[in-house]
GROMACS .gro file of C-alpha atoms in nm:
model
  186
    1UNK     CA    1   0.150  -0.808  -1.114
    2UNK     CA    2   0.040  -0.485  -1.019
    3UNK     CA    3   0.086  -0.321  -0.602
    4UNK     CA    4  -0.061  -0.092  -0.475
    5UNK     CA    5   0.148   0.152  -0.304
    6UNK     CA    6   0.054   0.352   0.021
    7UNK     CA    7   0.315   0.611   0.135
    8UNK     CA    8   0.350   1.009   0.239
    9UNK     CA    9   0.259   1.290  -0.002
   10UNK     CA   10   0.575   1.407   0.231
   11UNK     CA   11   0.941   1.304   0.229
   12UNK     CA   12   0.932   1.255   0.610
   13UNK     CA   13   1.235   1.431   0.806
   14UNK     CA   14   1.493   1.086   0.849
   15UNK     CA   15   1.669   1.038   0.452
   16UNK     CA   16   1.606   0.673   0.511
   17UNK     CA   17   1.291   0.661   0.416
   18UNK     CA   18   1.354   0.805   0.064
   19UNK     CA   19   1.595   0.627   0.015
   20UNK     CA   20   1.407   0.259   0.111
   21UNK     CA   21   1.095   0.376  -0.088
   22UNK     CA   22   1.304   0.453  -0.418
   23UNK     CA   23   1.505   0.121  -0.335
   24UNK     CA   24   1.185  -0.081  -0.383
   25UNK     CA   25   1.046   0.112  -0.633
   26UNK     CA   26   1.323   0.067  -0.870
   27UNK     CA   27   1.284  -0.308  -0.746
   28UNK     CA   28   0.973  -0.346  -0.861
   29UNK     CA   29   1.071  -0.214  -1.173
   30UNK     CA   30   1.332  -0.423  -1.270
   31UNK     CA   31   1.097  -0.722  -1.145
   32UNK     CA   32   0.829  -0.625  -1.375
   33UNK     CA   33   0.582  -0.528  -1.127
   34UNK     CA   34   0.369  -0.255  -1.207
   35UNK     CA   35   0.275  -0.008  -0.921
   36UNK     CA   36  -0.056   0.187  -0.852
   37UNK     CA   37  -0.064   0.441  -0.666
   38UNK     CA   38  -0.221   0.843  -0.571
   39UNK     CA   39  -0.043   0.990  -0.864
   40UNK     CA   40   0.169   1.236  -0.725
   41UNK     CA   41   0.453   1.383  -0.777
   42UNK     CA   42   0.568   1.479  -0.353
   43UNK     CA   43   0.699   1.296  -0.104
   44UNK     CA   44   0.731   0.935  -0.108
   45UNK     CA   45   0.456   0.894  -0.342
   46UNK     CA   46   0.677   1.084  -0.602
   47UNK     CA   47   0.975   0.874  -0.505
   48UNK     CA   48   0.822   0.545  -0.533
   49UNK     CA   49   0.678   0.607  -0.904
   50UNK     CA   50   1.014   0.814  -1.015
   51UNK     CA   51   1.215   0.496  -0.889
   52UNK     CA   52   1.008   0.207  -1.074
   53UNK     CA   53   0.968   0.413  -1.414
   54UNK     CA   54   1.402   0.499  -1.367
   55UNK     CA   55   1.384   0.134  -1.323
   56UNK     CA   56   1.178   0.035  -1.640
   57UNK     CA   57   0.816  -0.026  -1.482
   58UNK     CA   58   0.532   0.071  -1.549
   59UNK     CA   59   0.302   0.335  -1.253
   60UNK     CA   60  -0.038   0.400  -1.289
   61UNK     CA   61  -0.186   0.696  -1.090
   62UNK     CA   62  -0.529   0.734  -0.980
   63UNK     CA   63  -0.575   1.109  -0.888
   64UNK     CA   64  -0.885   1.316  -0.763
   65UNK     CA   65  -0.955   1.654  -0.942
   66UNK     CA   66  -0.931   1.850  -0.615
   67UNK     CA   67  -0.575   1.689  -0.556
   68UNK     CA   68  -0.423   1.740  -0.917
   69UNK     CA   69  -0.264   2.055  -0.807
   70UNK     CA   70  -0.212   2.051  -0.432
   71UNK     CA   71  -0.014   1.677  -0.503
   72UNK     CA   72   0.106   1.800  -0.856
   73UNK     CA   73   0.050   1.512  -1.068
   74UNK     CA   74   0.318   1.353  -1.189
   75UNK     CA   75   0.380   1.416  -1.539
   76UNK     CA   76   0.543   1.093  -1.706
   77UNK     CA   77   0.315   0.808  -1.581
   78UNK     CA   78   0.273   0.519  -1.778
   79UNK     CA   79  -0.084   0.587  -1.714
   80UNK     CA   80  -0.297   0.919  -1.483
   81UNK     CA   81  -0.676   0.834  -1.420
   82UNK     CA   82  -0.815   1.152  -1.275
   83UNK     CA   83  -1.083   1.064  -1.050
   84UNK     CA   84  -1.399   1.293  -0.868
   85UNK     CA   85  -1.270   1.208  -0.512
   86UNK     CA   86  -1.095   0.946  -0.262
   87UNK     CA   87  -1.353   0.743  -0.284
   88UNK     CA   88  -1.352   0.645  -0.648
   89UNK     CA   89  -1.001   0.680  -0.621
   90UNK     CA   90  -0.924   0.417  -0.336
   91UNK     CA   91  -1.203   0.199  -0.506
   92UNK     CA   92  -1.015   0.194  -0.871
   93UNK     CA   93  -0.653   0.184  -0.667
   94UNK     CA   94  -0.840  -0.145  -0.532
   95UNK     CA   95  -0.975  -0.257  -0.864
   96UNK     CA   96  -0.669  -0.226  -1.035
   97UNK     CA   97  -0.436  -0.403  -0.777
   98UNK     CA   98  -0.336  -0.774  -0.669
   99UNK     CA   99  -0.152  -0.635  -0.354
  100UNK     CA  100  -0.186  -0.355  -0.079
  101UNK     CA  101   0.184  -0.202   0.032
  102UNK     CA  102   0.219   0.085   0.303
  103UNK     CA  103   0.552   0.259   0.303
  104UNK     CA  104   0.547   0.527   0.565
  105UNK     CA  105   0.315   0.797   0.578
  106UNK     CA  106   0.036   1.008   0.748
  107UNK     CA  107  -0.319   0.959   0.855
  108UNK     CA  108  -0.406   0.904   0.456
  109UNK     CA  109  -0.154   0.633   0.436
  110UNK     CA  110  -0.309   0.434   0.739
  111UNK     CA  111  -0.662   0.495   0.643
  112UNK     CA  112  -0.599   0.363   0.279
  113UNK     CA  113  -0.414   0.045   0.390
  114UNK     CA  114  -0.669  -0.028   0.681
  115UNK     CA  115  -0.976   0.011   0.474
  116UNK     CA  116  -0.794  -0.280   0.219
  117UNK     CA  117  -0.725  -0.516   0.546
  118UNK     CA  118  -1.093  -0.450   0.610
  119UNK     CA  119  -1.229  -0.525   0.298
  120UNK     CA  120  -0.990  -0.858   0.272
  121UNK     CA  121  -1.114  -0.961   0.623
  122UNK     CA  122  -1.495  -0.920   0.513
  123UNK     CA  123  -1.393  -1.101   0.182
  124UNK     CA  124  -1.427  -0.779  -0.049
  125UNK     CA  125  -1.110  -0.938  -0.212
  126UNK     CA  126  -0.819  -1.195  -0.107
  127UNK     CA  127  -0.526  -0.979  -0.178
  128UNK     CA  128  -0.273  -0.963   0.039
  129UNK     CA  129  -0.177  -0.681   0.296
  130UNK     CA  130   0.150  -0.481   0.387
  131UNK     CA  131   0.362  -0.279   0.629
  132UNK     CA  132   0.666  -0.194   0.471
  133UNK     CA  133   0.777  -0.118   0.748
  134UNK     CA  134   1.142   0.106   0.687
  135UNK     CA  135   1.332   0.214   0.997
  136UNK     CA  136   1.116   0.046   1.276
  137UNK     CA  137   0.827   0.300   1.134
  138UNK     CA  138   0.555   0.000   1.181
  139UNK     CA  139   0.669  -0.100   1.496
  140UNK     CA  140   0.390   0.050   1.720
  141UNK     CA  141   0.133  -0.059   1.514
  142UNK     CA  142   0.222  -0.398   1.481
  143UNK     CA  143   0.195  -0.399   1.899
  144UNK     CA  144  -0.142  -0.185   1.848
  145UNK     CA  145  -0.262  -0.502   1.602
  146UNK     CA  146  -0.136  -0.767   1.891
  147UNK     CA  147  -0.327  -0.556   2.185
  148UNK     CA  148  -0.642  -0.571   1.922
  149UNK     CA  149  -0.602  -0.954   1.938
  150UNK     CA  150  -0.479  -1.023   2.300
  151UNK     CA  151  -0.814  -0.795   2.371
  152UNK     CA  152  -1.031  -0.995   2.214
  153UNK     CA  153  -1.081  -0.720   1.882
  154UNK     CA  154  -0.976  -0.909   1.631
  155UNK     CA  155  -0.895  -1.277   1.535
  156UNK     CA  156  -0.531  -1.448   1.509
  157UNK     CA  157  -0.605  -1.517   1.170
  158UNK     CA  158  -0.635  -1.150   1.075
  159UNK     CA  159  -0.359  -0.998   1.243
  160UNK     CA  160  -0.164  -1.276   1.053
  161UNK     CA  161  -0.287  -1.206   0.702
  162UNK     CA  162  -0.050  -0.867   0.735
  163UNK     CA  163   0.264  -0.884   0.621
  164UNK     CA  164   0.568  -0.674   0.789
  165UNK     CA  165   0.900  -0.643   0.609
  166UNK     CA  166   1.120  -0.423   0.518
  167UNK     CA  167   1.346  -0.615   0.248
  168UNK     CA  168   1.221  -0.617  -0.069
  169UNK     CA  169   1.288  -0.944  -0.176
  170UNK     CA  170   1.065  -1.063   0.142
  171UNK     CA  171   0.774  -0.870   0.070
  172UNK     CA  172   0.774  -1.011  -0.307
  173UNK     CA  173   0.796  -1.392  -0.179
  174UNK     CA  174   0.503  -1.307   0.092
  175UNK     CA  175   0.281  -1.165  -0.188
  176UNK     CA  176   0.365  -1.415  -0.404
  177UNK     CA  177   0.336  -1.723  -0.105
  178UNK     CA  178  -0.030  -1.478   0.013
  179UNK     CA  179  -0.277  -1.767   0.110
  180UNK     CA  180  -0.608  -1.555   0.208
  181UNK     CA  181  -0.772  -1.669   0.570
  182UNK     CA  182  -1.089  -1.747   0.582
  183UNK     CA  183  -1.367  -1.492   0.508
  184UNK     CA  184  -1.501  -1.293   0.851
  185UNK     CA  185  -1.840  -1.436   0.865
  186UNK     CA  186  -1.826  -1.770   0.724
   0.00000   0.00000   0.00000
């Protein structure tokens, strides 16, 4: 199995949430799941791929040229794919993947994960979706997604499709248990 991993090019200013993201990295490593993700070597996104590869997995990177340098690749990847931009980037991170994970992060982070609930509510794909959510960090958004329901934005079965954890274990059995809803407009 491979995830896709969402998180900060920054380390974030509370130690937790280093320490959760190389927790589940090196989880995933020692379950055999390989991760995907930007290919850096900051932040979380560093953290994440240094913990699984510590841990025996395997990372696979998908980079753009103009972010090589500014995100400093990271050098001992199992596999780097340098791409022209975040387009072709998000599209292999999606081709590549059976699952979507956000760990904490920035504007990048939120637009990555919420372009792959999209796509899986339009039927693009039926992977599963989630907010790994460390500290509380996913707490306002998981009120934003019930105000999007309660207001009549988007359906039940699409604010239920997301998973929220943050135990590791959890998050594996709701990938693995992931039963897709019903495609948008069918």
């Amino acid at each position: 199995m491979k995830i896709a991993v969402f998180c900060g090019s920054s380390m974030g200013v509370d130690p937790v949430y280093a320490q959760a993201t190389a927790e589940l990295g090196c989880f995933f490593g020692e379950q055999g799941i390989d991760v995907v993700y930007g290919g850096g070597n900051v932040g979380l996104m560093g953290t994440v791929a240094q913990a699984c590869l510590d841990a025996g997995g395997n990372v696979y990177g998908v980079i753009p040229e103009a972010l090589q340098e500014k995100e400093i690749a990271h050098p001992s990847l199992t596999e780097l794919k340098v791409v022209a931009d975040m387009h072709e980037r998000k599209a292999e991170m999606a081709r590549l993947a059976d699952a979507f994970v956000a760990l904490p992060g920035g504007a990048g982070t939120l637009e990555e994960i919420f372009e792959a609930w999209t796509w899986a509510q339009l039927g693009y794909h039926t992977k599963p979706c989630a907010f790994y959510n460390t500290n509380g960090y996913y707490e306002p958004l998981k009120d934003m997604i019930s105000t999007m329901t309660t207001s009549g934005f988007l359906k039940l079965d699409y604010a239920d499709m997301l998973i929220h954890t943050d135990n590791p274990q959890d998050l594996l059995s709701a990938i693995q248990s992931y039963v897709s809803p019903r495609q948008k407009w069918s």
